[in-house]
Amino acid sequence: MTSEQTPAPQAPEDEPRPGRLTLAAALAGLEGLALVVIGAYLLVMGLAGSPDDRQQAVTAGITLLVLALLPLLAARGLLLRRRWSRGPAVITQILALPVAWNLLQADSLLIPGGIALAVVAIATLVLLVNPTTTKALGIRGPADPGDAPRT
């Protein structure tokens, strides 16, 4: 008995990827890269530098590197038009908003970072819920009144 390979389901890649989806993926990827850079910096400074608390710096660095996986995987999924990728991307943006708020409460150079993070998170959320984006990902929106079954 020979096993036949089943063809992969056809992806919605027949049409060009909408710019909104590409921009949402780029912003999510940018957030992931920022987490990688900050995490790597904290890790290196924790291991090689002289932080106030070496263990805390190393732990924070490793945590940020692991957290960077979520937006990076979501960005890749958005670029490849994977339906599942919108959920992690939205969760990342929702988690970024309280972080941005905390950065805005600081009396330091962190305020511009908070502003930038808030702008990116809100812009990405708007792009992710846009009907063009959801259609490109194959996500059905709310049913139109004309689609209701007639009784």
mmCIF file of C-alpha atoms in Angstrom:
data_model
loop_
_atom_site.group_PDB
_atom_site.id
_atom_site.type_symbol
_atom_site.label_atom_id
_atom_site.label_comp_id
_atom_site.label_asym_id
_atom_site.label_seq_id
_atom_site.Cartn_x
_atom_site.Cartn_y
_atom_site.Cartn_z
ATOM 1 C CA MET A 1 0.000 0.000 0.000
ATOM 2 C CA THR A 2 1.484 3.331 -1.011
ATOM 3 C CA SER A 3 0.795 6.490 0.859
ATOM 4 C CA GLU A 4 -0.240 9.470 -1.138
ATOM 5 C CA GLN A 5 0.718 12.953 -0.148
ATOM 6 C CA THR A 6 -2.167 15.287 0.350
ATOM 7 C CA PRO A 7 -1.709 18.667 -1.283
ATOM 8 C CA ALA A 8 -1.245 21.621 1.021
ATOM 9 C CA PRO A 9 -4.322 23.792 1.366
ATOM 10 C CA GLN A 10 -4.259 26.733 -0.945
ATOM 11 C CA ALA A 11 -3.100 29.853 0.886
ATOM 12 C CA PRO A 12 -4.777 33.180 0.167
ATOM 13 C CA GLU A 13 -1.602 34.281 -1.589
ATOM 14 C CA ASP A 14 -3.269 34.511 -4.995
ATOM 15 C CA GLU A 15 -3.801 38.231 -4.487
ATOM 16 C CA PRO A 16 -1.043 40.664 -3.591
ATOM 17 C CA ARG A 17 -0.484 41.211 0.121
ATOM 18 C CA PRO A 18 -2.196 44.437 1.240
ATOM 19 C CA GLY A 19 0.099 47.225 2.375
ATOM 20 C CA ARG A 20 -1.731 47.396 5.695
ATOM 21 C CA LEU A 21 -0.864 43.778 6.427
ATOM 22 C CA THR A 22 2.770 44.319 5.435
ATOM 23 C CA LEU A 23 2.986 47.417 7.644
ATOM 24 C CA ALA A 24 1.421 45.568 10.606
ATOM 25 C CA ALA A 25 3.975 42.779 10.150
ATOM 26 C CA ALA A 26 6.819 45.301 9.932
ATOM 27 C CA LEU A 27 5.713 47.072 13.126
ATOM 28 C CA ALA A 28 5.357 43.788 15.004
ATOM 29 C CA GLY A 29 8.778 42.736 13.763
ATOM 30 C CA LEU A 30 10.217 46.077 14.849
ATOM 31 C CA GLU A 31 8.860 45.527 18.356
ATOM 32 C CA GLY A 32 10.377 42.057 18.424
ATOM 33 C CA LEU A 33 13.742 43.358 17.267
ATOM 34 C CA ALA A 34 13.652 46.092 19.914
ATOM 35 C CA LEU A 35 13.049 43.435 22.568
ATOM 36 C CA VAL A 36 15.979 41.403 21.230
ATOM 37 C CA VAL A 37 18.299 44.430 21.327
ATOM 38 C CA ILE A 38 17.266 45.489 24.839
ATOM 39 C CA GLY A 39 17.348 41.900 26.100
ATOM 40 C CA ALA A 40 20.787 41.273 24.633
ATOM 41 C CA TYR A 41 22.081 44.533 26.103
ATOM 42 C CA LEU A 42 20.794 43.646 29.571
ATOM 43 C CA LEU A 43 22.195 40.136 29.306
ATOM 44 C CA VAL A 44 25.634 41.298 28.187
ATOM 45 C CA MET A 45 25.753 44.040 30.821
ATOM 46 C CA GLY A 46 24.624 41.563 33.456
ATOM 47 C CA LEU A 47 27.340 39.088 32.514
ATOM 48 C CA ALA A 48 30.200 41.409 31.568
ATOM 49 C CA GLY A 49 29.353 44.738 33.147
ATOM 50 C CA SER A 50 28.865 45.822 36.701
ATOM 51 C CA PRO A 51 25.103 46.235 37.213
ATOM 52 C CA ASP A 52 23.586 46.927 40.622
ATOM 53 C CA ASP A 53 22.098 43.436 40.645
ATOM 54 C CA ARG A 54 23.746 40.964 38.266
ATOM 55 C CA GLN A 55 21.110 38.264 38.687
ATOM 56 C CA GLN A 56 18.263 40.699 37.996
ATOM 57 C CA ALA A 57 19.981 42.030 34.847
ATOM 58 C CA VAL A 58 20.600 38.524 33.498
ATOM 59 C CA THR A 59 17.049 37.424 34.300
ATOM 60 C CA ALA A 60 15.566 40.520 32.656
ATOM 61 C CA GLY A 61 17.728 40.026 29.580
ATOM 62 C CA ILE A 62 16.736 36.383 29.151
ATOM 63 C CA THR A 63 13.075 37.238 29.768
ATOM 64 C CA LEU A 64 13.087 39.934 27.079
ATOM 65 C CA LEU A 65 14.809 37.619 24.616
ATOM 66 C CA VAL A 66 12.132 34.972 25.182
ATOM 67 C CA LEU A 67 9.325 37.554 24.999
ATOM 68 C CA ALA A 68 10.715 38.761 21.668
ATOM 69 C CA LEU A 69 9.668 35.453 20.116
ATOM 70 C CA LEU A 70 5.962 36.352 20.254
ATOM 71 C CA PRO A 71 6.035 39.478 18.056
ATOM 72 C CA LEU A 72 8.711 38.013 15.781
ATOM 73 C CA LEU A 73 6.692 34.854 15.126
ATOM 74 C CA ALA A 74 3.536 36.932 14.709
ATOM 75 C CA ALA A 75 5.296 39.209 12.207
ATOM 76 C CA ARG A 76 6.482 36.227 10.183
ATOM 77 C CA GLY A 77 3.007 34.718 10.259
ATOM 78 C CA LEU A 78 1.455 37.995 9.112
ATOM 79 C CA LEU A 79 3.886 38.204 6.201
ATOM 80 C CA LEU A 80 3.014 34.633 5.239
ATOM 81 C CA ARG A 81 -0.726 35.374 5.706
ATOM 82 C CA ARG A 82 -1.248 32.840 8.455
ATOM 83 C CA ARG A 83 -4.618 33.279 10.127
ATOM 84 C CA TRP A 84 -3.262 32.343 13.581
ATOM 85 C CA SER A 85 -0.736 35.192 13.536
ATOM 86 C CA ARG A 86 -3.243 37.954 14.181
ATOM 87 C CA GLY A 87 -3.975 36.727 17.730
ATOM 88 C CA PRO A 88 -0.372 36.871 18.980
ATOM 89 C CA ALA A 89 0.122 40.203 17.208
ATOM 90 C CA VAL A 90 -2.945 41.697 18.911
ATOM 91 C CA ILE A 91 -1.895 40.287 22.302
ATOM 92 C CA THR A 92 1.551 41.839 21.869
ATOM 93 C CA GLN A 93 0.026 45.258 21.225
ATOM 94 C CA ILE A 94 -2.337 44.997 24.178
ATOM 95 C CA LEU A 95 0.599 44.072 26.432
ATOM 96 C CA ALA A 96 2.663 46.953 25.032
ATOM 97 C CA LEU A 97 0.122 49.606 26.063
ATOM 98 C CA PRO A 98 0.608 49.287 29.866
ATOM 99 C CA VAL A 99 4.376 49.219 29.314
ATOM 100 C CA ALA A 100 4.099 52.437 27.311
ATOM 101 C CA TRP A 101 1.965 53.970 30.062
ATOM 102 C CA ASN A 102 4.597 53.123 32.696
ATOM 103 C CA LEU A 103 7.334 54.626 30.525
ATOM 104 C CA LEU A 104 5.262 57.803 30.159
ATOM 105 C CA GLN A 105 4.991 58.097 33.958
ATOM 106 C CA ALA A 106 8.779 58.238 34.365
ATOM 107 C CA ASP A 107 10.572 61.549 34.772
ATOM 108 C CA SER A 108 13.445 60.620 32.520
ATOM 109 C CA LEU A 109 14.544 59.870 29.018
ATOM 110 C CA LEU A 110 12.107 56.950 28.971
ATOM 111 C CA ILE A 111 9.194 59.264 28.070
ATOM 112 C CA PRO A 112 10.057 59.398 24.327
ATOM 113 C CA GLY A 113 10.286 55.593 24.363
ATOM 114 C CA GLY A 114 6.837 55.429 25.936
ATOM 115 C CA ILE A 115 5.428 57.754 23.289
ATOM 116 C CA ALA A 116 7.002 55.720 20.475
ATOM 117 C CA LEU A 117 5.773 52.428 21.950
ATOM 118 C CA ALA A 118 2.240 53.750 22.398
ATOM 119 C CA VAL A 119 2.103 55.085 18.831
ATOM 120 C CA VAL A 120 3.409 51.809 17.381
ATOM 121 C CA ALA A 121 1.057 49.673 19.491
ATOM 122 C CA ILE A 122 -2.038 51.709 18.624
ATOM 123 C CA ALA A 123 -1.130 51.930 14.936
ATOM 124 C CA THR A 124 -0.518 48.180 14.776
ATOM 125 C CA LEU A 125 -3.818 47.429 16.518
ATOM 126 C CA VAL A 126 -5.662 49.630 14.017
ATOM 127 C CA LEU A 127 -3.933 47.872 11.120
ATOM 128 C CA LEU A 128 -4.688 44.408 12.544
ATOM 129 C CA VAL A 129 -8.431 45.009 12.897
ATOM 130 C CA ASN A 130 -8.735 46.681 9.497
ATOM 131 C CA PRO A 131 -11.151 44.776 7.210
ATOM 132 C CA THR A 132 -8.534 44.619 4.448
ATOM 133 C CA THR A 133 -6.121 42.886 6.813
ATOM 134 C CA THR A 134 -8.669 40.432 8.155
ATOM 135 C CA LYS A 135 -9.777 39.560 4.626
ATOM 136 C CA ALA A 136 -6.178 38.998 3.517
ATOM 137 C CA LEU A 137 -5.695 36.643 6.472
ATOM 138 C CA GLY A 138 -8.873 34.740 5.624
ATOM 139 C CA ILE A 139 -10.673 35.828 8.792
ATOM 140 C CA ARG A 140 -14.387 36.298 8.402
ATOM 141 C CA GLY A 141 -15.876 39.422 9.866
ATOM 142 C CA PRO A 142 -19.336 39.831 11.317
ATOM 143 C CA ALA A 143 -22.044 38.587 9.009
ATOM 144 C CA ASP A 144 -23.747 41.152 6.840
ATOM 145 C CA PRO A 145 -27.498 41.561 7.439
ATOM 146 C CA GLY A 146 -28.035 40.376 3.871
ATOM 147 C CA ASP A 147 -26.224 37.111 4.658
ATOM 148 C CA ALA A 148 -28.741 36.044 7.304
ATOM 149 C CA PRO A 149 -30.728 32.935 6.391
ATOM 150 C CA ARG A 150 -34.298 33.650 5.440
ATOM 151 C CA THR A 151 -37.033 31.922 7.340
#
